[in-house]
Coordinates of N, CA, C and O in Angstrom, one line a residue:
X1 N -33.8 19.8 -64.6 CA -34.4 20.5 -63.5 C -35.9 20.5 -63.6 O -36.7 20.2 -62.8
X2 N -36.1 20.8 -64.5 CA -37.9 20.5 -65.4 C -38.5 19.7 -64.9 O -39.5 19.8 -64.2
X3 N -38.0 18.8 -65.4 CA -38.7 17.0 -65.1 C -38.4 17.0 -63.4 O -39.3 16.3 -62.9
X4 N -37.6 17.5 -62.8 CA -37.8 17.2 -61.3 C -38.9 18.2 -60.6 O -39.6 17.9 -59.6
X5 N -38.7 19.5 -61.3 CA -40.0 19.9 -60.2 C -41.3 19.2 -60.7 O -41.9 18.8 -59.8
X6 N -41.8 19.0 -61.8 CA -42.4 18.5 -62.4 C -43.3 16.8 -61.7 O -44.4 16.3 -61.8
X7 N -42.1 16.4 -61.0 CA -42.3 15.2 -60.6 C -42.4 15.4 -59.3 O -42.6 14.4 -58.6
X8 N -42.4 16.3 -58.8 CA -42.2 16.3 -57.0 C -43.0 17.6 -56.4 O -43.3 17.8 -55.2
X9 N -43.4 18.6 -57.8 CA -43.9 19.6 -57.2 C -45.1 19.3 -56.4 O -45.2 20.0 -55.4
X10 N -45.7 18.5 -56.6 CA -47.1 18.1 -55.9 C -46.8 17.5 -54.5 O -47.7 17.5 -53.7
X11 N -45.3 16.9 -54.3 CA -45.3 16.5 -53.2 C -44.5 17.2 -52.1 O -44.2 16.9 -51.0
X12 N -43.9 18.7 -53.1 CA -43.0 19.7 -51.8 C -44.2 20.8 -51.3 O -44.4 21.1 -50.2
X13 N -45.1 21.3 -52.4 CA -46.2 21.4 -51.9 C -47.3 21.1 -50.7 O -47.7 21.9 -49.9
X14 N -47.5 20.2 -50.8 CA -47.8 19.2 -49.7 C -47.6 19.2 -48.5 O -48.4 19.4 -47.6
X15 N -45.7 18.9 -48.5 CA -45.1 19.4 -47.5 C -44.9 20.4 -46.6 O -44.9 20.2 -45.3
X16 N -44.8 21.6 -47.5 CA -44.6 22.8 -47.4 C -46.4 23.2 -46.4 O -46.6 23.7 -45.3
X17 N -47.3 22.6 -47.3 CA -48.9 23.4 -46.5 C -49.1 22.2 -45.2 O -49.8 22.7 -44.4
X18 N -48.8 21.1 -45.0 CA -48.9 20.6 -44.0 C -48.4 21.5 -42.7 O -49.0 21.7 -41.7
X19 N -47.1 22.0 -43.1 CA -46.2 23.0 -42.1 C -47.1 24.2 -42.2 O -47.7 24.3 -41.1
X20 N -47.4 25.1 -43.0 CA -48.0 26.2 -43.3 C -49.5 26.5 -42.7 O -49.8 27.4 -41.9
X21 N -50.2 25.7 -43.1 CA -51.8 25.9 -43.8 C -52.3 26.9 -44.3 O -53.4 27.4 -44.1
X22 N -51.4 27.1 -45.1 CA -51.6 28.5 -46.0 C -51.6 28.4 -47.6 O -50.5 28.3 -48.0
X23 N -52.5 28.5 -48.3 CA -51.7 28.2 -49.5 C -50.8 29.0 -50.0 O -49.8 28.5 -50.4
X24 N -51.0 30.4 -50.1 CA -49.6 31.0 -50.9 C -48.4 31.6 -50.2 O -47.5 32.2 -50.7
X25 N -48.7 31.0 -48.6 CA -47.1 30.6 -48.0 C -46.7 29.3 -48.8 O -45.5 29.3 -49.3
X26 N -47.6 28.2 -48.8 CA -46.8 26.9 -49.0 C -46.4 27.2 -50.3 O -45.2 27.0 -50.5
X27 N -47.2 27.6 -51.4 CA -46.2 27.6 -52.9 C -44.9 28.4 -52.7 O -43.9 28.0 -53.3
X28 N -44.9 29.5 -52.0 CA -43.7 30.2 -52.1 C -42.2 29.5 -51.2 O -41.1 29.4 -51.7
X29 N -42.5 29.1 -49.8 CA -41.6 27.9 -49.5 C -41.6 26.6 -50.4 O -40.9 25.8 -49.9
X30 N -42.1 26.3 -51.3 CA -42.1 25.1 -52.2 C -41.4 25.5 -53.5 O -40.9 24.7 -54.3
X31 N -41.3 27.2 -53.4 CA -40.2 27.2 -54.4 C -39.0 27.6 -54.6 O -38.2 27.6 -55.6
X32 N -38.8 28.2 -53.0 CA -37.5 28.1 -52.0 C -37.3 27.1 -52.0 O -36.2 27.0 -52.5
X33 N -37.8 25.8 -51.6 CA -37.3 24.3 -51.7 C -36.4 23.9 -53.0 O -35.2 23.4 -53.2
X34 N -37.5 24.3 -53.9 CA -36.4 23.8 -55.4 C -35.3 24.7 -55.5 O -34.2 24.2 -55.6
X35 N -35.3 26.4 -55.4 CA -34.2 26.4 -55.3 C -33.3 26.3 -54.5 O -32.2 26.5 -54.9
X36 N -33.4 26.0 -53.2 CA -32.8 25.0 -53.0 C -32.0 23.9 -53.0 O -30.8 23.7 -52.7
X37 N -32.8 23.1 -53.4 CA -32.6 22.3 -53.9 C -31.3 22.2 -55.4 O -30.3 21.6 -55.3
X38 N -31.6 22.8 -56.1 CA -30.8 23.3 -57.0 C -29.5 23.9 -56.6 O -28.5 23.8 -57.4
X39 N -29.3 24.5 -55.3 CA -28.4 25.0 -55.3 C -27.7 23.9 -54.3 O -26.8 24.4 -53.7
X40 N -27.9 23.1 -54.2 CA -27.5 22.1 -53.0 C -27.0 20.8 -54.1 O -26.2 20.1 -53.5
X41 N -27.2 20.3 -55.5 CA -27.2 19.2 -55.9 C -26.1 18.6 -55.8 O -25.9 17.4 -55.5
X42 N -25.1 19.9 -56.1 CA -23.6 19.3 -55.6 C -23.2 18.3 -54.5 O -22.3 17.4 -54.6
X43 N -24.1 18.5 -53.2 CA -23.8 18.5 -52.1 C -24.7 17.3 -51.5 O -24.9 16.9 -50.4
X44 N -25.3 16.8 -53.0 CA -26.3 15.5 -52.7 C -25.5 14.3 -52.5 O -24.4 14.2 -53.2
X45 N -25.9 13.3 -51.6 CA -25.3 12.2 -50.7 C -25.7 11.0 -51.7 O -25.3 9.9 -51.3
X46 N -26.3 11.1 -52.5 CA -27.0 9.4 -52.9 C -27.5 8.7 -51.7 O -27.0 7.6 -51.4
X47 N -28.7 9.6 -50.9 CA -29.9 9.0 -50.0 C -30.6 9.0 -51.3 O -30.3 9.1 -52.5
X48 N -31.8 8.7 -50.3 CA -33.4 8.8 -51.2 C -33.3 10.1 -51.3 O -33.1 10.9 -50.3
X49 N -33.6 10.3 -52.7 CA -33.7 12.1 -53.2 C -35.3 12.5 -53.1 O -35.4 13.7 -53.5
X50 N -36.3 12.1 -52.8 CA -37.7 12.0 -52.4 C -37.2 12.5 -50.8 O -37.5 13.7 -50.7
X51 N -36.7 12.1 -49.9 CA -36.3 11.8 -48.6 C -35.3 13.1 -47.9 O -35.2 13.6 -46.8
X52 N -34.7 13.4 -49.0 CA -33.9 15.0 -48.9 C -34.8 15.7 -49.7 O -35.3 16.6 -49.1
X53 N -35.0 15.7 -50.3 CA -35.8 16.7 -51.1 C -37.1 17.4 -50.4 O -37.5 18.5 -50.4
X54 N -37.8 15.9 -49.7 CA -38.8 16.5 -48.4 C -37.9 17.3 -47.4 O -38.3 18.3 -46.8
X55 N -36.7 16.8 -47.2 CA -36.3 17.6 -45.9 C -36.1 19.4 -46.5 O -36.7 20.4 -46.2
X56 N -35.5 19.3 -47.2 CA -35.3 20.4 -47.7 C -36.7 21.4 -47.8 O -36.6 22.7 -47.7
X57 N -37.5 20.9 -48.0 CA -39.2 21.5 -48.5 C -39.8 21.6 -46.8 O -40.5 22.5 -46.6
X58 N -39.5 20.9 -45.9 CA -39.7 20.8 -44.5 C -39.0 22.1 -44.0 O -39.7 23.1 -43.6
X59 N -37.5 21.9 -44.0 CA -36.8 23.1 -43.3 C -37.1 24.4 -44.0 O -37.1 25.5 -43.5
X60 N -37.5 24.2 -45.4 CA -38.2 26.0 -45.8 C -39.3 26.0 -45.7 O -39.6 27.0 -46.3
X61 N -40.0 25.6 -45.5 CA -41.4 25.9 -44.7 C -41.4 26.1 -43.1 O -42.4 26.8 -42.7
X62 N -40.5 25.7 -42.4 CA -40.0 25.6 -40.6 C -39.7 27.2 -41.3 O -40.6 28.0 -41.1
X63 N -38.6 27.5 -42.1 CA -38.4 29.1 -41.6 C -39.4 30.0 -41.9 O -39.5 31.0 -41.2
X64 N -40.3 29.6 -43.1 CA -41.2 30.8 -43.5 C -42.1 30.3 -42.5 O -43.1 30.9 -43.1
X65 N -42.7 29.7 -41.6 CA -43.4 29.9 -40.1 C -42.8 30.5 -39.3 O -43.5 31.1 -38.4
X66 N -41.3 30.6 -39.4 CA -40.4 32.0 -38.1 C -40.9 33.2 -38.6 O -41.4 34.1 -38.0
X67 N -40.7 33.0 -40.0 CA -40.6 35.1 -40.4 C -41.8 35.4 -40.2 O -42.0 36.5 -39.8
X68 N -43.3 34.2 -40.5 CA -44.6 34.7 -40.0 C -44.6 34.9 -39.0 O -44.5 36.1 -38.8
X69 N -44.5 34.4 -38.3 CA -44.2 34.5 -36.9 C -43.6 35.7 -36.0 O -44.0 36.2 -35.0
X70 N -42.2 35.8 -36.8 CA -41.8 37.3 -36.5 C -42.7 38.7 -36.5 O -42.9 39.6 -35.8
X71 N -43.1 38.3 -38.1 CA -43.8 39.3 -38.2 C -44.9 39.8 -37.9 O -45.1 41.0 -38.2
X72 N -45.8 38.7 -37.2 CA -47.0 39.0 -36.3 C -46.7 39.3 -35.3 O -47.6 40.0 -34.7
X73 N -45.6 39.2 -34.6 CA -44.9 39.8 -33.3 C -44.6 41.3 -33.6 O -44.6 42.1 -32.7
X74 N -44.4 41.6 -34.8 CA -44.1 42.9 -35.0 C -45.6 43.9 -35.2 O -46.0 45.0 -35.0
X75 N -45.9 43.2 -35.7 CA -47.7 44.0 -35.9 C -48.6 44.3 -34.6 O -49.5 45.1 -34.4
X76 N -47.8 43.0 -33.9 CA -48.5 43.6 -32.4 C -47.2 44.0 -31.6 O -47.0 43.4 -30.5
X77 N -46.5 44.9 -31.8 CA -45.4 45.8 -31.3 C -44.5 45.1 -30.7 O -43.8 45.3 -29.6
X78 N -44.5 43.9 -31.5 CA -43.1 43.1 -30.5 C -42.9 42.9 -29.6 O -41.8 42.3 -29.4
X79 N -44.1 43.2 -28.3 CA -43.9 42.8 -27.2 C -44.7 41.3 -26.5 O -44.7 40.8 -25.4
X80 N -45.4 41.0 -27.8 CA -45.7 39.4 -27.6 C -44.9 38.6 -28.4 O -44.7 38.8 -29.6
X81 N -44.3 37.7 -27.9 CA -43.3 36.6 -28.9 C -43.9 35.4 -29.3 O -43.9 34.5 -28.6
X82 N -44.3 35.3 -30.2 CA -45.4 34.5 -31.0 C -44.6 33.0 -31.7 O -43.6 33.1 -32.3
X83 N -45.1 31.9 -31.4 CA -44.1 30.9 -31.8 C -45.5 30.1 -32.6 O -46.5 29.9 -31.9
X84 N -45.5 29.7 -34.0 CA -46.2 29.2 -34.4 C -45.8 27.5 -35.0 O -45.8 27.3 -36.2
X85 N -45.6 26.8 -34.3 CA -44.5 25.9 -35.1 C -44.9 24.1 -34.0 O -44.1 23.3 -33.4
X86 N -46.3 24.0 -34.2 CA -46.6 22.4 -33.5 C -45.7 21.4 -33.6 O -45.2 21.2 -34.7
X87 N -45.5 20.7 -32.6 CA -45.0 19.8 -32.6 C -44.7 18.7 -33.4 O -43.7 18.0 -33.8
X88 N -46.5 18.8 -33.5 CA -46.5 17.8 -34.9 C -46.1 17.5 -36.3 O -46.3 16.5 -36.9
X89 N -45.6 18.6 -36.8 CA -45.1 19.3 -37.6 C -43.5 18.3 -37.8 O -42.8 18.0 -38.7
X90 N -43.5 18.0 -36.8 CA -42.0 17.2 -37.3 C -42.4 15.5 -37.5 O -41.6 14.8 -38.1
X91 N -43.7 14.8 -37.1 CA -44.5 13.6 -37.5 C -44.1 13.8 -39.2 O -43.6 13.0 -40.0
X92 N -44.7 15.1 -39.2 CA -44.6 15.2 -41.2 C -43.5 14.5 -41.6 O -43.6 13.4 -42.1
X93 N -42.5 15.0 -41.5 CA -41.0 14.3 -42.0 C -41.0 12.8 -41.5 O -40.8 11.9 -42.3
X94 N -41.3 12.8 -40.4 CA -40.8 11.5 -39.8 C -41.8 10.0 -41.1 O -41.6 9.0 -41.7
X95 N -42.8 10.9 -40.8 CA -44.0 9.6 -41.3 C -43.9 9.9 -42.9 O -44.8 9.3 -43.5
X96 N -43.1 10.5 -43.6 CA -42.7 10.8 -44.7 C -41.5 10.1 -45.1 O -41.5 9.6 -46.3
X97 N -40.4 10.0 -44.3 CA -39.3 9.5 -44.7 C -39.7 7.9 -44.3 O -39.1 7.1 -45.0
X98 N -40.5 7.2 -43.4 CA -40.7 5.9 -42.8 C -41.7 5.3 -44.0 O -41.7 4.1 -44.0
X99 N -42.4 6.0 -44.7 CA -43.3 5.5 -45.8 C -42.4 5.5 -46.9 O -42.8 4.6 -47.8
X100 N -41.4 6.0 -47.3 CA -40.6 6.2 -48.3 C -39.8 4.9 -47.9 O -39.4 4.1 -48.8
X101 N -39.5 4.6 -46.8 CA -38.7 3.4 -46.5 C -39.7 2.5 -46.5 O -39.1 1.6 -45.9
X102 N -40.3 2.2 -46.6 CA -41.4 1.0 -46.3 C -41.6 0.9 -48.2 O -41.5 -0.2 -48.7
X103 N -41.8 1.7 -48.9 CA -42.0 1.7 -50.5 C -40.6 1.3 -51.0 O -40.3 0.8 -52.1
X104 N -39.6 1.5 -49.8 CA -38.4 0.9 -51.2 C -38.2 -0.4 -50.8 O -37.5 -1.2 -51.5
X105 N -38.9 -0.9 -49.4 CA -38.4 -2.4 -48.9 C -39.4 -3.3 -49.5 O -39.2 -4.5 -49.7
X106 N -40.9 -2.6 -49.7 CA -42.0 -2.8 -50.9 C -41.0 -3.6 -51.5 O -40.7 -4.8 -51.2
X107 N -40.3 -2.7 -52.7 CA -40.0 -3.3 -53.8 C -38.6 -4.0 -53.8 O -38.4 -4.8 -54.7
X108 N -37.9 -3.8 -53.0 CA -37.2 -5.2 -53.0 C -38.0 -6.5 -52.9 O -38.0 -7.6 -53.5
X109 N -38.6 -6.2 -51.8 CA -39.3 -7.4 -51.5 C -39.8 -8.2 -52.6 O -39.7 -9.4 -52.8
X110 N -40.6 -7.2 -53.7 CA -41.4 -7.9 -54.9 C -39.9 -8.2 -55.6 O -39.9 -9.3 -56.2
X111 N -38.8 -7.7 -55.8 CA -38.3 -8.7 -56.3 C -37.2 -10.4 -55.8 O -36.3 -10.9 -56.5
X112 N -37.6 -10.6 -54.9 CA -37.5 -11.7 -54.3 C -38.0 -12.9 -55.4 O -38.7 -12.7 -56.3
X113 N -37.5 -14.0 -55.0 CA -37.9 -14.9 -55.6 C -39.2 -15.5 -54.9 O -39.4 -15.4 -53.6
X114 N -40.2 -16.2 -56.0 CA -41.4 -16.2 -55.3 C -41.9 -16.5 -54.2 O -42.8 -16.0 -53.6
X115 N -40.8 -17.9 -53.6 CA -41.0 -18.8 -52.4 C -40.7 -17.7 -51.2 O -41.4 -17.3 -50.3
X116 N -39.3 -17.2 -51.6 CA -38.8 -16.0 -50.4 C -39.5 -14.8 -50.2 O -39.6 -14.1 -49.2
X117 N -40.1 -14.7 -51.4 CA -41.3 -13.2 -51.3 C -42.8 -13.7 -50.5 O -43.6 -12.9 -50.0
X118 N -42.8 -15.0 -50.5 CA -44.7 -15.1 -49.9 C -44.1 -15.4 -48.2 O -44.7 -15.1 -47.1
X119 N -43.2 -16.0 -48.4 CA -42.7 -16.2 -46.7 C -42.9 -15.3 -45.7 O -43.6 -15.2 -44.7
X120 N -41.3 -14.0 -46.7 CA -41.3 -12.8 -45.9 C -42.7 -11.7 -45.9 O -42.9 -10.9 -45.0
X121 N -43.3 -11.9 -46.9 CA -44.9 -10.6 -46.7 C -45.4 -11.4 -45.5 O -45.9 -11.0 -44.5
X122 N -45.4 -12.3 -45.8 CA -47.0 -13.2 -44.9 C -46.1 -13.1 -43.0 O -46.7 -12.6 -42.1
X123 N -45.2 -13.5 -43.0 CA -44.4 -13.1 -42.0 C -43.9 -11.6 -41.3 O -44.0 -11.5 -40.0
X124 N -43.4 -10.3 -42.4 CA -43.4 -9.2 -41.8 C -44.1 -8.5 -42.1 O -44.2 -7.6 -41.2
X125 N -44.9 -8.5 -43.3 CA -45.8 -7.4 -43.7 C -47.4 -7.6 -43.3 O -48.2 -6.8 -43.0
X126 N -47.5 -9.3 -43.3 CA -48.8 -9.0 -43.2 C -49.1 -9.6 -41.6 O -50.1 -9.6 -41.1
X127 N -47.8 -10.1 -41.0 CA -47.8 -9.8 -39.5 C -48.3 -11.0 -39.2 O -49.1 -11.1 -38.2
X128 N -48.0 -12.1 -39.9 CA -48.6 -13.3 -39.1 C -48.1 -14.4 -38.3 O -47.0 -14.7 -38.6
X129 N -48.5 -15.0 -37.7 CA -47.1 -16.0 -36.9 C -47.0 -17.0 -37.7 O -47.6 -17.0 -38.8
X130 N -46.1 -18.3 -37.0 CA -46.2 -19.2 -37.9 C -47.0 -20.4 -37.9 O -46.8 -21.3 -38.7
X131 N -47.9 -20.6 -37.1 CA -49.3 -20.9 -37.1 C -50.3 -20.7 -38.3 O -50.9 -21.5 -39.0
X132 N -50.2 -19.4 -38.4 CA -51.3 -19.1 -39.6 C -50.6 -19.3 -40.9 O -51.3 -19.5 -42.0
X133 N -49.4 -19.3 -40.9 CA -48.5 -18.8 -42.4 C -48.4 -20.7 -42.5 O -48.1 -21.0 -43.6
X134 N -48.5 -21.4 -41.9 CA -48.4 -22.7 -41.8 C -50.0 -23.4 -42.4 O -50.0 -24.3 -43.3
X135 N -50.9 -23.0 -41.7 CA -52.8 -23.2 -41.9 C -52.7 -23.0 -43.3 O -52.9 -23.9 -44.1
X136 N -52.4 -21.1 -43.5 CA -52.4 -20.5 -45.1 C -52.0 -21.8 -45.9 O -52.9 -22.3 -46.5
X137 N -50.8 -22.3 -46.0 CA -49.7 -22.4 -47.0 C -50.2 -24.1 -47.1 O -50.0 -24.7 -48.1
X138 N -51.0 -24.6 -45.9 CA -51.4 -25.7 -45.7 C -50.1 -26.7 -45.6 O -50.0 -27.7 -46.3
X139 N -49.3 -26.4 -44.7 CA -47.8 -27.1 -44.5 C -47.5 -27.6 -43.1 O -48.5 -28.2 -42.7
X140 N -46.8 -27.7 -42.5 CA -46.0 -28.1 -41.4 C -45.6 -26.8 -40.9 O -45.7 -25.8 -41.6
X141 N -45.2 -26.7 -39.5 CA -44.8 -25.0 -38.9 C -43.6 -25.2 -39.2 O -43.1 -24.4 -39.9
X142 N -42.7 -26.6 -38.8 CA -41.4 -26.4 -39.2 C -41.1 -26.2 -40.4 O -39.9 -26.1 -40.6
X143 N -41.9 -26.1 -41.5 CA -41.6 -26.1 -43.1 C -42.1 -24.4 -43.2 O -42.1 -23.9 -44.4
X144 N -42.5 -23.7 -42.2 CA -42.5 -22.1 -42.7 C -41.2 -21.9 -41.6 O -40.5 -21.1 -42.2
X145 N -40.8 -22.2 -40.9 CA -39.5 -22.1 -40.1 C -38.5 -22.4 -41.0 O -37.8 -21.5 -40.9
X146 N -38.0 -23.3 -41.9 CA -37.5 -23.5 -42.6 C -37.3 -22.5 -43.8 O -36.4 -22.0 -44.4
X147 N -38.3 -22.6 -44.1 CA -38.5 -21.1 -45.6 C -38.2 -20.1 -45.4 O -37.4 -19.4 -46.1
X148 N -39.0 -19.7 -43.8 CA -38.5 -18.3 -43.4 C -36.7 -17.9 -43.1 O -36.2 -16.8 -43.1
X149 N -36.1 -19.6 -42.7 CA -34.8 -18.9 -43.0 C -34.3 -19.0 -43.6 O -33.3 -18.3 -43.8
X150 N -34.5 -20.1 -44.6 CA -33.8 -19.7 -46.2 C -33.8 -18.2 -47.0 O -33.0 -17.7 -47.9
X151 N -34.9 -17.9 -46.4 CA -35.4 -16.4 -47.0 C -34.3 -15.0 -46.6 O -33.9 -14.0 -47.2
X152 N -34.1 -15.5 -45.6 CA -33.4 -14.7 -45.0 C -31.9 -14.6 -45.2 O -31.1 -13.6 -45.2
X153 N -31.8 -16.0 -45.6 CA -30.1 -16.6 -45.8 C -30.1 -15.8 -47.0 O -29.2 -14.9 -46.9
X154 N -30.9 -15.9 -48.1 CA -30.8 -15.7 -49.3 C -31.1 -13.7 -49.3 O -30.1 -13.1 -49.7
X155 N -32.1 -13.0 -48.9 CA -31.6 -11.9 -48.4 C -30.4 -11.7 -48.1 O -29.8 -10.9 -48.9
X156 N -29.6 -12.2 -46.8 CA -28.5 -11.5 -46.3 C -27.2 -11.8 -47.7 O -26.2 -11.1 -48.1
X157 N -27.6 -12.8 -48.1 CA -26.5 -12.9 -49.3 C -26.6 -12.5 -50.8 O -25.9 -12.9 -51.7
X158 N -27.6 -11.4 -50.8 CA -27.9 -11.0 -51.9 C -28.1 -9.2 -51.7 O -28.0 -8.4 -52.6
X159 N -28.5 -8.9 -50.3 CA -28.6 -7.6 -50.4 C -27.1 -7.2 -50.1 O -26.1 -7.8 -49.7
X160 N -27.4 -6.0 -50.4 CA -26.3 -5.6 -49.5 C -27.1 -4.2 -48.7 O -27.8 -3.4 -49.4
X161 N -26.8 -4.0 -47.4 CA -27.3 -3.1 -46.4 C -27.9 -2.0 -47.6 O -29.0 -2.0 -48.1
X162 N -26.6 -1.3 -47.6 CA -26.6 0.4 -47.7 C -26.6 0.3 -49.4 O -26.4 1.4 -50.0
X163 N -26.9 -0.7 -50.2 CA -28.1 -0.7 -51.7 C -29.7 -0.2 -51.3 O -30.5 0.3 -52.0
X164 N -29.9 -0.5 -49.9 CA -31.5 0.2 -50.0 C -31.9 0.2 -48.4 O -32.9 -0.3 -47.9
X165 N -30.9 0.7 -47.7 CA -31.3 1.0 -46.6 C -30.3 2.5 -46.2 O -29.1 2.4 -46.3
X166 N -31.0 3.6 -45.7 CA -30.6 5.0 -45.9 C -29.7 4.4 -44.0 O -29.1 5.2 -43.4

């Protein structure tokens, strides 16, 4: 349990004051998250535990913005209903769990074999057509059309989906 907050405290943190902007709301939802978290391990799916573990640090930070919230409604006698909770606030997760997916398809990718790893970067990551990936490589277009689907062949017959896609 040590070694995990240890490893993530910096990033439920984070989390937690993105939603917040408070600092000693966010530590305290950040340590609602771990326990949390702790009390949930049972009930872990084998997702990305980075990816639940944000969610978890997300949804206790969403409630300690209600009880603030509540409770500034109450300071001004309850008869203003105060909602503090932007929209944007849910980007956080979103652009959290989509960078988490892009770092684990990273590293499949690097482990590709060489020919199928410069194909697929130069093709999806670095977004080039097959004109340039052709100029680059100093080849024929049909000889990056060809690579590119060996790459692919060799992908679909070597991954399997749901080894690294949530």
């Amino acid at each position: 349990m040590r070694t995990l907050i240890d490893k993530y405290s910096q990033h439920v943190y984070h989390v937690s004051y993105s939603v917040l902007r408070n600092d000693q709301e966010a530590q305290d939802a950040a340590q609602e998250a771990f326990i949390q978290m702790y009390k949930s391990l049972p009930d872990y799916r084998s997702e990305g535990f980075k990816t639940w573990l944000t969610r978890i640090a997300f949804h206790k930070a969403i409630d300690a913005k209600r009880k603030l919230g509540r409770r500034t409604a109450e300071d001004l006698g309850g008869e203003e209903k105060i909602i503090n909770m932007p929209g944007r606030d849910e980007d956080v997760l979103t652009r959290l769990v989509r960078e988490e997916r892009q770092d684990k398809l990273r590293e499949r990718i690097n482990q590709l074999p060489a020919q199928h790893r410069d194909i697929i970067t130069a093709y999806y990551l670095s977004e080039k057509n097959y004109e340039q990936i052709a100029s680059d490589a100093q080849v024929a277009v049909k000889t990056v059309e060809s690579r590119l689907y060996r790459a692919r062949q060799w992908i679909r017959k070597h991954w399997k989906e749901d080894e690294w896609r949530e």
